[in-house]
mmCIF file of C-alpha atoms and ligand atoms in Angstrom:
data_model
loop_
_atom_site.group_PDB
_atom_site.id
_atom_site.type_symbol
_atom_site.label_atom_id
_atom_site.label_comp_id
_atom_site.label_asym_id
_atom_site.label_seq_id
_atom_site.Cartn_x
_atom_site.Cartn_y
_atom_site.Cartn_z
ATOM 1 C CA UNK Y 741 -30.632 70.085 -26.381
ATOM 2 C CA UNK Y 742 -33.033 69.879 -23.380
ATOM 3 C CA UNK Y 743 -36.111 70.803 -25.428
ATOM 4 C CA UNK Y 744 -39.274 72.510 -24.047
ATOM 5 C CA UNK Y 745 -40.821 72.352 -20.718
ATOM 6 C CA UNK Y 746 -43.515 70.041 -22.115
ATOM 7 C CA UNK Y 747 -40.876 67.722 -23.531
ATOM 8 C CA UNK Y 748 -39.121 67.490 -20.085
ATOM 9 C CA UNK Y 749 -42.515 66.822 -18.472
ATOM 10 C CA UNK Y 750 -43.345 64.104 -20.893
ATOM 11 C CA UNK Y 751 -39.922 62.499 -20.575
ATOM 12 C CA UNK Y 752 -40.273 62.508 -16.830
ATOM 13 C CA UNK Y 753 -43.749 61.073 -16.810
ATOM 14 C CA UNK Y 754 -42.551 58.211 -19.107
ATOM 15 C CA UNK Y 755 -40.063 57.282 -16.406
ATOM 16 C CA UNK Y 756 -42.784 57.572 -13.676
ATOM 17 C CA UNK Y 757 -41.292 60.863 -12.347
ATOM 18 C CA UNK Y 758 -42.740 64.187 -11.289
ATOM 19 C CA UNK Y 759 -41.006 66.825 -13.489
ATOM 20 C CA UNK Y 760 -41.603 69.381 -10.740
ATOM 21 C CA UNK Y 761 -39.752 67.473 -8.063
ATOM 22 C CA UNK Y 762 -36.444 66.606 -9.766
ATOM 23 C CA UNK Y 763 -33.676 67.188 -7.321
ATOM 24 C CA UNK Y 764 -31.262 70.028 -8.112
ATOM 25 C CA UNK Y 765 -28.248 68.251 -6.669
ATOM 26 C CA UNK Y 766 -27.465 64.548 -6.568
ATOM 27 C CA UNK Y 767 -24.301 63.150 -4.908
ATOM 28 C CA UNK Y 768 -23.020 59.673 -5.509
ATOM 29 C CA UNK Y 769 -20.735 57.326 -3.757
ATOM 30 C CA UNK Y 770 -19.602 55.093 -6.570
ATOM 31 C CA UNK Y 771 -18.834 51.798 -4.729
ATOM 32 C CA UNK Y 772 -18.326 48.173 -5.612
ATOM 33 C CA UNK Y 773 -15.830 48.388 -8.587
ATOM 34 C CA UNK Y 774 -13.498 45.993 -6.897
ATOM 35 C CA UNK Y 775 -16.070 43.320 -5.993
ATOM 36 C CA UNK Y 776 -17.461 43.591 -9.517
ATOM 37 C CA UNK Y 777 -14.108 42.890 -10.969
ATOM 38 C CA UNK Y 778 -13.438 40.069 -8.514
ATOM 39 C CA UNK Y 779 -16.678 38.252 -9.481
ATOM 40 C CA UNK Y 780 -15.270 38.087 -12.913
ATOM 41 C CA UNK Y 781 -11.763 37.032 -11.932
ATOM 42 C CA UNK Y 782 -10.270 40.349 -13.007
ATOM 43 C CA UNK Y 783 -8.171 43.003 -11.416
ATOM 44 C CA UNK Y 784 -9.677 45.776 -9.360
ATOM 45 C CA UNK Y 785 -8.563 48.204 -12.112
ATOM 46 C CA UNK Y 786 -10.873 46.372 -14.586
ATOM 47 C CA UNK Y 787 -13.779 47.348 -12.282
ATOM 48 C CA UNK Y 788 -12.755 51.005 -12.271
ATOM 49 C CA UNK Y 789 -12.484 51.007 -16.073
ATOM 50 C CA UNK Y 790 -15.945 49.569 -16.310
ATOM 51 C CA UNK Y 791 -17.147 52.093 -13.753
ATOM 52 C CA UNK Y 792 -16.538 54.837 -16.427
ATOM 53 C CA UNK Y 793 -19.690 53.633 -18.415
ATOM 54 C CA UNK Y 794 -21.839 54.222 -15.297
ATOM 55 C CA UNK Y 795 -20.470 57.652 -14.821
ATOM 56 C CA UNK Y 796 -21.412 58.373 -18.405
ATOM 57 C CA UNK Y 797 -24.920 56.936 -17.775
ATOM 58 C CA UNK Y 798 -25.451 59.017 -14.719
ATOM 59 C CA UNK Y 799 -24.252 62.205 -16.427
ATOM 60 C CA UNK Y 800 -26.711 61.491 -19.354
ATOM 61 C CA UNK Y 801 -29.571 60.794 -17.076
ATOM 62 C CA UNK Y 802 -28.870 63.846 -14.996
ATOM 63 C CA UNK Y 803 -28.856 65.997 -18.184
ATOM 64 C CA UNK Y 804 -32.097 64.432 -19.435
ATOM 65 C CA UNK Y 805 -33.844 64.971 -15.986
ATOM 66 C CA UNK Y 806 -32.620 68.563 -15.778
ATOM 67 C CA UNK Y 807 -30.590 68.068 -12.574
ATOM 68 C CA UNK Y 808 -28.279 70.956 -12.126
ATOM 69 C CA UNK Y 809 -25.389 69.530 -10.074
ATOM 70 C CA UNK Y 810 -24.068 65.987 -9.897
ATOM 71 C CA UNK Y 811 -21.229 65.236 -7.452
ATOM 72 C CA UNK Y 812 -19.216 61.986 -7.757
ATOM 73 C CA UNK Y 813 -16.937 60.740 -5.145
ATOM 74 C CA UNK Y 814 -14.241 59.603 -7.363
ATOM 75 C CA UNK Y 815 -11.239 59.425 -4.916
ATOM 76 C CA UNK Y 816 -11.288 60.002 -1.250
ATOM 77 C CA UNK Y 817 -8.512 61.155 0.981
ATOM 78 C CA UNK Y 818 -8.430 57.599 2.448
ATOM 79 C CA UNK Y 819 -8.022 56.134 -1.061
ATOM 80 C CA UNK Y 820 -4.377 57.233 -0.982
ATOM 81 C CA UNK Y 821 -3.914 54.277 1.304
ATOM 82 C CA UNK Y 822 -4.583 51.683 -1.430
ATOM 83 C CA UNK Y 823 -1.746 49.957 -3.237
ATOM 84 C CA UNK Y 824 0.339 52.256 -5.386
ATOM 85 C CA UNK Y 825 -0.486 50.415 -8.704
ATOM 86 C CA UNK Y 826 -4.227 50.904 -8.076
ATOM 87 C CA UNK Y 827 -3.816 54.591 -7.118
ATOM 88 C CA UNK Y 828 -1.782 55.153 -10.300
ATOM 89 C CA UNK Y 829 -4.243 53.309 -12.479
ATOM 90 C CA UNK Y 830 -7.016 55.414 -11.195
ATOM 91 C CA UNK Y 831 -5.087 58.689 -11.831
ATOM 92 C CA UNK Y 832 -4.298 57.477 -15.359
ATOM 93 C CA UNK Y 833 -8.000 56.475 -15.909
ATOM 94 C CA UNK Y 834 -9.036 59.956 -14.821
ATOM 95 C CA UNK Y 835 -6.573 61.769 -17.160
ATOM 96 C CA UNK Y 836 -7.469 59.491 -20.109
ATOM 97 C CA UNK Y 837 -11.262 59.953 -19.482
ATOM 98 C CA UNK Y 838 -10.850 63.730 -19.217
ATOM 99 C CA UNK Y 839 -8.937 63.874 -22.416
ATOM 100 C CA UNK Y 840 -11.354 61.620 -24.268
ATOM 101 C CA UNK Y 841 -14.651 63.044 -23.002
ATOM 102 C CA UNK Y 842 -14.062 66.773 -22.485
ATOM 103 C CA UNK Y 843 -15.397 67.766 -25.992
ATOM 104 C CA UNK Y 844 -18.639 65.864 -25.557
ATOM 105 C CA UNK Y 845 -19.114 67.135 -22.079
ATOM 106 C CA UNK Y 846 -18.849 70.722 -23.386
ATOM 107 C CA UNK Y 847 -21.176 69.907 -26.322
ATOM 108 C CA UNK Y 848 -23.817 68.653 -23.966
ATOM 109 C CA UNK Y 849 -23.658 71.691 -21.693
ATOM 110 C CA UNK Y 850 -21.640 70.139 -18.761
ATOM 111 C CA UNK Y 851 -19.359 72.270 -16.766
ATOM 112 C CA UNK Y 852 -16.697 70.477 -14.803
ATOM 113 C CA UNK Y 853 -15.676 71.381 -11.267
ATOM 114 C CA UNK Y 854 -13.543 69.678 -8.658
ATOM 115 C CA UNK Y 855 -13.638 69.649 -4.985
ATOM 116 C CA UNK Y 856 -11.003 68.189 -2.697
ATOM 117 C CA UNK Y 857 -7.200 68.556 -2.115
ATOM 118 C CA UNK Y 858 -6.381 68.567 -5.733
ATOM 119 C CA UNK Y 859 -2.834 69.881 -5.222
ATOM 120 C CA UNK Y 860 -2.032 66.375 -3.887
ATOM 121 C CA UNK Y 861 -2.976 64.874 -7.299
ATOM 122 C CA UNK Y 862 -0.171 64.028 -9.911
ATOM 123 C CA UNK Y 863 0.730 67.003 -12.120
ATOM 124 C CA UNK Y 864 -0.773 65.434 -15.296
ATOM 125 C CA UNK Y 865 -4.123 65.230 -13.502
ATOM 126 C CA UNK Y 866 -4.010 68.716 -12.184
ATOM 127 C CA UNK Y 867 -3.117 69.934 -15.809
ATOM 128 C CA UNK Y 868 -6.041 68.043 -17.417
ATOM 129 C CA UNK Y 869 -8.544 69.001 -14.733
ATOM 130 C CA UNK Y 870 -7.584 72.715 -15.199
ATOM 131 C CA UNK Y 871 -7.977 72.450 -18.953
ATOM 132 C CA UNK Y 872 -11.337 70.588 -18.684
ATOM 133 C CA UNK Y 873 -12.543 73.223 -16.270
ATOM 134 C CA UNK Y 874 -11.471 75.981 -18.536
ATOM 135 C CA UNK Y 875 -12.925 74.299 -21.574
ATOM 136 C CA UNK Y 876 -16.343 73.873 -19.951
ATOM 137 C CA UNK Y 877 -16.497 76.968 -17.965
ATOM 138 C CA UNK Y 878 -19.239 78.516 -19.954
ATOM 139 C CA UNK Y 879 -21.652 75.572 -19.930
ATOM 140 C CA UNK Y 880 -24.766 75.793 -17.716
ATOM 141 C CA UNK Y 881 -26.894 72.659 -18.200
ATOM 142 C CA UNK Y 882 -25.138 70.600 -15.562
ATOM 143 C CA UNK Y 883 -22.328 71.187 -13.199
ATOM 144 C CA UNK Y 884 -20.359 67.842 -12.807
ATOM 145 C CA UNK Y 885 -18.392 67.912 -9.572
ATOM 146 C CA UNK Y 886 -15.649 65.342 -9.180
ATOM 147 C CA UNK Y 887 -14.558 64.915 -5.576
ATOM 148 C CA UNK Y 888 -10.884 64.099 -5.780
ATOM 149 C CA UNK Y 889 -8.576 63.642 -2.862
ATOM 150 C CA UNK Y 890 -11.709 64.690 -0.825
ATOM 151 C CA UNK Y 891 -12.780 64.181 2.531
ATOM 152 C CA UNK Y 892 -15.316 66.194 4.382
ATOM 153 C CA UNK Y 893 -13.287 66.568 7.541
ATOM 154 C CA UNK Y 894 -10.414 67.814 5.497
ATOM 155 C CA UNK Y 895 -12.685 70.285 3.938
ATOM 156 C CA UNK Y 896 -14.013 71.409 7.334
ATOM 157 C CA UNK Y 897 -10.492 71.966 8.685
ATOM 158 C CA UNK Y 898 -9.711 73.978 5.491
ATOM 159 C CA UNK Y 899 -12.872 76.128 6.099
ATOM 160 C CA UNK Y 900 -11.989 76.852 9.705
ATOM 161 C CA UNK Y 901 -8.385 77.880 8.630
ATOM 162 C CA UNK Y 902 -9.764 80.098 5.859
ATOM 163 C CA UNK Y 903 -12.198 81.763 8.167
ATOM 164 C CA UNK Y 904 -9.473 82.414 10.873
ATOM 165 C CA UNK Y 905 -7.112 83.661 8.121
ATOM 166 C CA UNK Y 906 -9.667 86.185 6.962
ATOM 167 C CA UNK Y 907 -10.050 87.439 10.479
ATOM 168 C CA UNK Y 908 -13.693 86.266 10.944
ATOM 169 C CA UNK Y 909 -14.662 87.013 14.644
ATOM 170 C CA UNK Y 910 -16.377 84.279 16.686
ATOM 171 C CA UNK Y 911 -19.701 86.206 16.778
ATOM 172 C CA UNK Y 912 -19.671 86.509 13.030
ATOM 173 C CA UNK Y 913 -19.591 82.657 12.415
ATOM 174 C CA UNK Y 914 -22.966 81.340 10.998
ATOM 175 C CA UNK Y 915 -24.011 78.207 9.246
ATOM 176 C CA UNK Y 916 -24.191 80.165 5.991
ATOM 177 C CA UNK Y 917 -20.691 81.602 6.452
ATOM 178 C CA UNK Y 918 -19.324 78.069 7.093
ATOM 179 C CA UNK Y 919 -20.968 76.927 3.850
ATOM 180 C CA UNK Y 920 -19.380 79.783 2.019
ATOM 181 C CA UNK Y 921 -15.895 78.572 3.143
ATOM 182 C CA UNK Y 922 -16.440 75.057 1.893
ATOM 183 C CA UNK Y 923 -15.277 73.866 -1.444
ATOM 184 C CA UNK Y 924 -18.931 73.345 -2.457
ATOM 185 C CA UNK Y 925 -19.384 77.221 -2.153
ATOM 186 C CA UNK Y 926 -22.287 78.277 -4.152
ATOM 187 C CA UNK Y 927 -23.726 74.733 -4.811
ATOM 188 C CA UNK Y 928 -27.017 74.003 -3.180
ATOM 189 C CA UNK Y 929 -26.887 71.052 -0.673
ATOM 190 C CA UNK Y 930 -27.693 67.687 -2.277
ATOM 191 C CA UNK Y 931 -31.333 66.673 -1.881
ATOM 192 C CA UNK Y 932 -30.387 63.100 -2.749
ATOM 193 C CA UNK Y 933 -27.239 60.953 -2.030
ATOM 194 C CA UNK Y 934 -26.907 57.495 -3.730
ATOM 195 C CA UNK Y 935 -24.372 54.916 -2.610
ATOM 196 C CA UNK Y 936 -24.097 51.587 -4.599
ATOM 197 C CA UNK Y 937 -22.948 48.166 -3.567
ATOM 198 C CA UNK Y 938 -25.081 47.645 -0.458
ATOM 199 C CA UNK Y 939 -22.796 49.580 1.822
ATOM 200 C CA UNK Y 940 -24.635 51.853 4.322
ATOM 201 C CA UNK Y 941 -22.097 54.487 5.273
ATOM 202 C CA UNK Y 942 -21.259 58.080 4.229
ATOM 203 C CA UNK Y 943 -17.509 57.696 4.445
ATOM 204 C CA UNK Y 944 -16.469 61.206 5.133
ATOM 205 C CA UNK Y 945 -18.440 62.611 2.189
ATOM 206 C CA UNK Y 946 -20.217 66.092 2.313
ATOM 207 C CA UNK Y 947 -21.030 65.769 6.008
ATOM 208 C CA UNK Y 948 -21.946 69.325 6.424
ATOM 209 C CA UNK Y 949 -23.829 69.578 3.117
ATOM 210 C CA UNK Y 950 -25.958 66.333 3.785
ATOM 211 C CA UNK Y 951 -27.635 67.514 6.914
ATOM 212 C CA UNK Y 952 -31.067 67.082 5.319
ATOM 213 C CA UNK Y 953 -30.267 64.891 2.354
ATOM 214 C CA UNK Y 954 -32.265 61.757 1.533
ATOM 215 C CA UNK Y 955 -30.260 58.629 1.152
ATOM 216 C CA UNK Y 956 -30.768 55.875 -1.371
ATOM 217 C CA UNK Y 957 -28.598 52.728 -0.896
ATOM 218 C CA UNK Y 958 -28.567 50.500 -3.855
ATOM 219 C CA UNK Y 959 -27.405 46.902 -3.817
ATOM 220 C CA UNK Y 960 -26.168 47.150 -7.336
ATOM 221 C CA UNK Y 961 -22.262 47.282 -7.861
ATOM 222 C CA UNK Y 962 -21.294 50.586 -9.498
ATOM 223 C CA UNK Y 963 -20.321 49.164 -12.999
ATOM 224 C CA UNK Y 964 -23.820 47.734 -13.157
ATOM 225 C CA UNK Y 965 -25.442 51.069 -12.096
ATOM 226 C CA UNK Y 966 -26.990 52.218 -15.407
ATOM 227 C CA UNK Y 967 -29.563 54.863 -16.269
ATOM 228 C CA UNK Y 968 -32.488 52.744 -15.084
ATOM 229 C CA UNK Y 969 -30.970 52.378 -11.661
ATOM 230 C CA UNK Y 970 -30.361 56.245 -11.544
ATOM 231 C CA UNK Y 971 -33.953 56.950 -12.539
ATOM 232 C CA UNK Y 972 -35.093 54.372 -9.914
ATOM 233 C CA UNK Y 973 -33.086 56.344 -7.275
ATOM 234 C CA UNK Y 974 -34.848 59.549 -8.175
ATOM 235 C CA UNK Y 975 -38.146 57.713 -8.089
ATOM 236 C CA UNK Y 976 -37.396 56.431 -4.688
ATOM 237 C CA UNK Y 977 -36.525 60.034 -3.608
ATOM 238 C CA UNK Y 978 -39.778 61.378 -5.013
ATOM 239 C CA UNK Y 979 -41.644 58.787 -2.772
ATOM 240 C CA UNK Y 980 -40.057 60.251 0.305
ATOM 241 C CA UNK Y 981 -41.753 62.899 2.525
ATOM 242 C CA UNK Y 982 -39.266 65.616 3.300
ATOM 243 C CA UNK Y 983 -39.928 67.468 6.485
ATOM 244 C CA UNK Y 984 -36.574 69.129 7.375
ATOM 245 C CA UNK Y 985 -37.312 68.649 11.019
ATOM 246 C CA UNK Y 986 -40.617 70.411 10.709
ATOM 247 C CA UNK Y 987 -44.034 69.018 10.137
ATOM 248 C CA UNK Y 988 -44.829 69.942 6.640
ATOM 249 C CA UNK Y 989 -43.165 68.887 3.249
ATOM 250 C CA UNK Y 990 -43.264 72.631 2.184
ATOM 251 C CA UNK Y 991 -41.011 73.713 5.170
ATOM 252 C CA UNK Y 992 -37.808 74.122 3.110
ATOM 253 C CA UNK Y 993 -36.452 77.197 5.069
ATOM 254 C CA UNK Y 994 -33.442 75.537 6.603
ATOM 255 C CA UNK Y 995 -30.630 77.650 7.689
ATOM 256 C CA UNK Y 996 -27.992 76.286 5.360
ATOM 257 C CA UNK Y 997 -30.160 76.366 2.209
HETATM 258 C C1 FPP F 2497 -15.058 52.315 -5.352
HETATM 259 O O1 FPP F 2497 -15.066 51.020 -5.592
HETATM 260 C C2 FPP F 2497 -14.685 53.100 -6.404
HETATM 261 C C3 FPP F 2497 -13.528 53.967 -6.365
HETATM 262 C C4 FPP F 2497 -12.647 54.185 -5.182
HETATM 263 C C5 FPP F 2497 -13.167 54.796 -7.515
HETATM 264 C C6 FPP F 2497 -14.334 55.243 -8.369
HETATM 265 C C7 FPP F 2497 -13.721 55.664 -9.667
HETATM 266 C C8 FPP F 2497 -14.238 55.562 -10.883
HETATM 267 C C9 FPP F 2497 -15.571 54.878 -11.176
HETATM 268 C C10 FPP F 2497 -13.599 56.103 -12.008
HETATM 269 C C11 FPP F 2497 -13.252 57.576 -11.763
HETATM 270 C C12 FPP F 2497 -13.282 58.281 -13.060
HETATM 271 C C13 FPP F 2497 -13.948 59.430 -13.266
HETATM 272 C C14 FPP F 2497 -13.659 60.008 -14.572
HETATM 273 C C15 FPP F 2497 -15.007 60.092 -12.461
HETATM 274 P P1 FPP F 2497 -14.019 50.096 -4.649
HETATM 275 O O2 FPP F 2497 -12.833 49.924 -5.453
HETATM 276 O O3 FPP F 2497 -13.999 50.542 -3.312
HETATM 277 O O4 FPP F 2497 -14.873 48.752 -4.753
HETATM 278 P P2 FPP F 2497 -15.006 47.558 -3.674
HETATM 279 O O5 FPP F 2497 -15.552 48.240 -2.462
HETATM 280 O O6 FPP F 2497 -15.773 46.487 -4.315
HETATM 281 O O7 FPP F 2497 -13.580 47.100 -3.300
#
């Protein structure tokens, strides 16, 4: 589906991108659904429903660019504090979307993974997530990681518990060992994090993993964040000089990968 290296290079060039500097992992805080709906005199849920189109556009763009991991902050631990109706609607939307889209995701080579305290999700969500993960488990073009009931501090607490339960000694603790006990185990740290809607915060998202990540803050509300905006964020990333605390762009040897 992705075609040859020459095709990829040509496609990237057409978008003003360098095909050799496409990030492997992009993480997104999808923000602004509520405001988008309010501007239209609609309920917040209407914004979330329309946010699904932007999820689709980002997945398609990631596939076309050859990005290997895309993490979407779909529901934070703090989001449980929203009104019950909104939480239920978000869970229903997730189930509905999984049921509707799983075949197409599998056809396109997308493998689904979740991070977060998924045991706290309604049973119907857990069942569909499990089914979708199984159905797509052999795909290898793009790993789509949904952060659900996720917060970075929750994840770090779980990692510490897990290390202590496995009898890890204090002198054995390293940055790499901590990475291995996080829910993102095996996933390279994101090179780029995008947050939409003009908010400049990281809201308890991948705090450990984003030690060296470039941030792209877009004023666009999530339901309006289409393929062009996604490509624009990658272009912005490519214009950054990444030094990892050193002096050279080529010094990528950071301890946590
Ligand atoms: C933030 O907007 C958005 C969310 C909390 C939910 C994001 C969820 C989706 C786009 C649907 C998830 C579905 C799948 C399948 C991944 P907000 O409500 O905080 O907006 P506001 O800041 O304008 O109020």
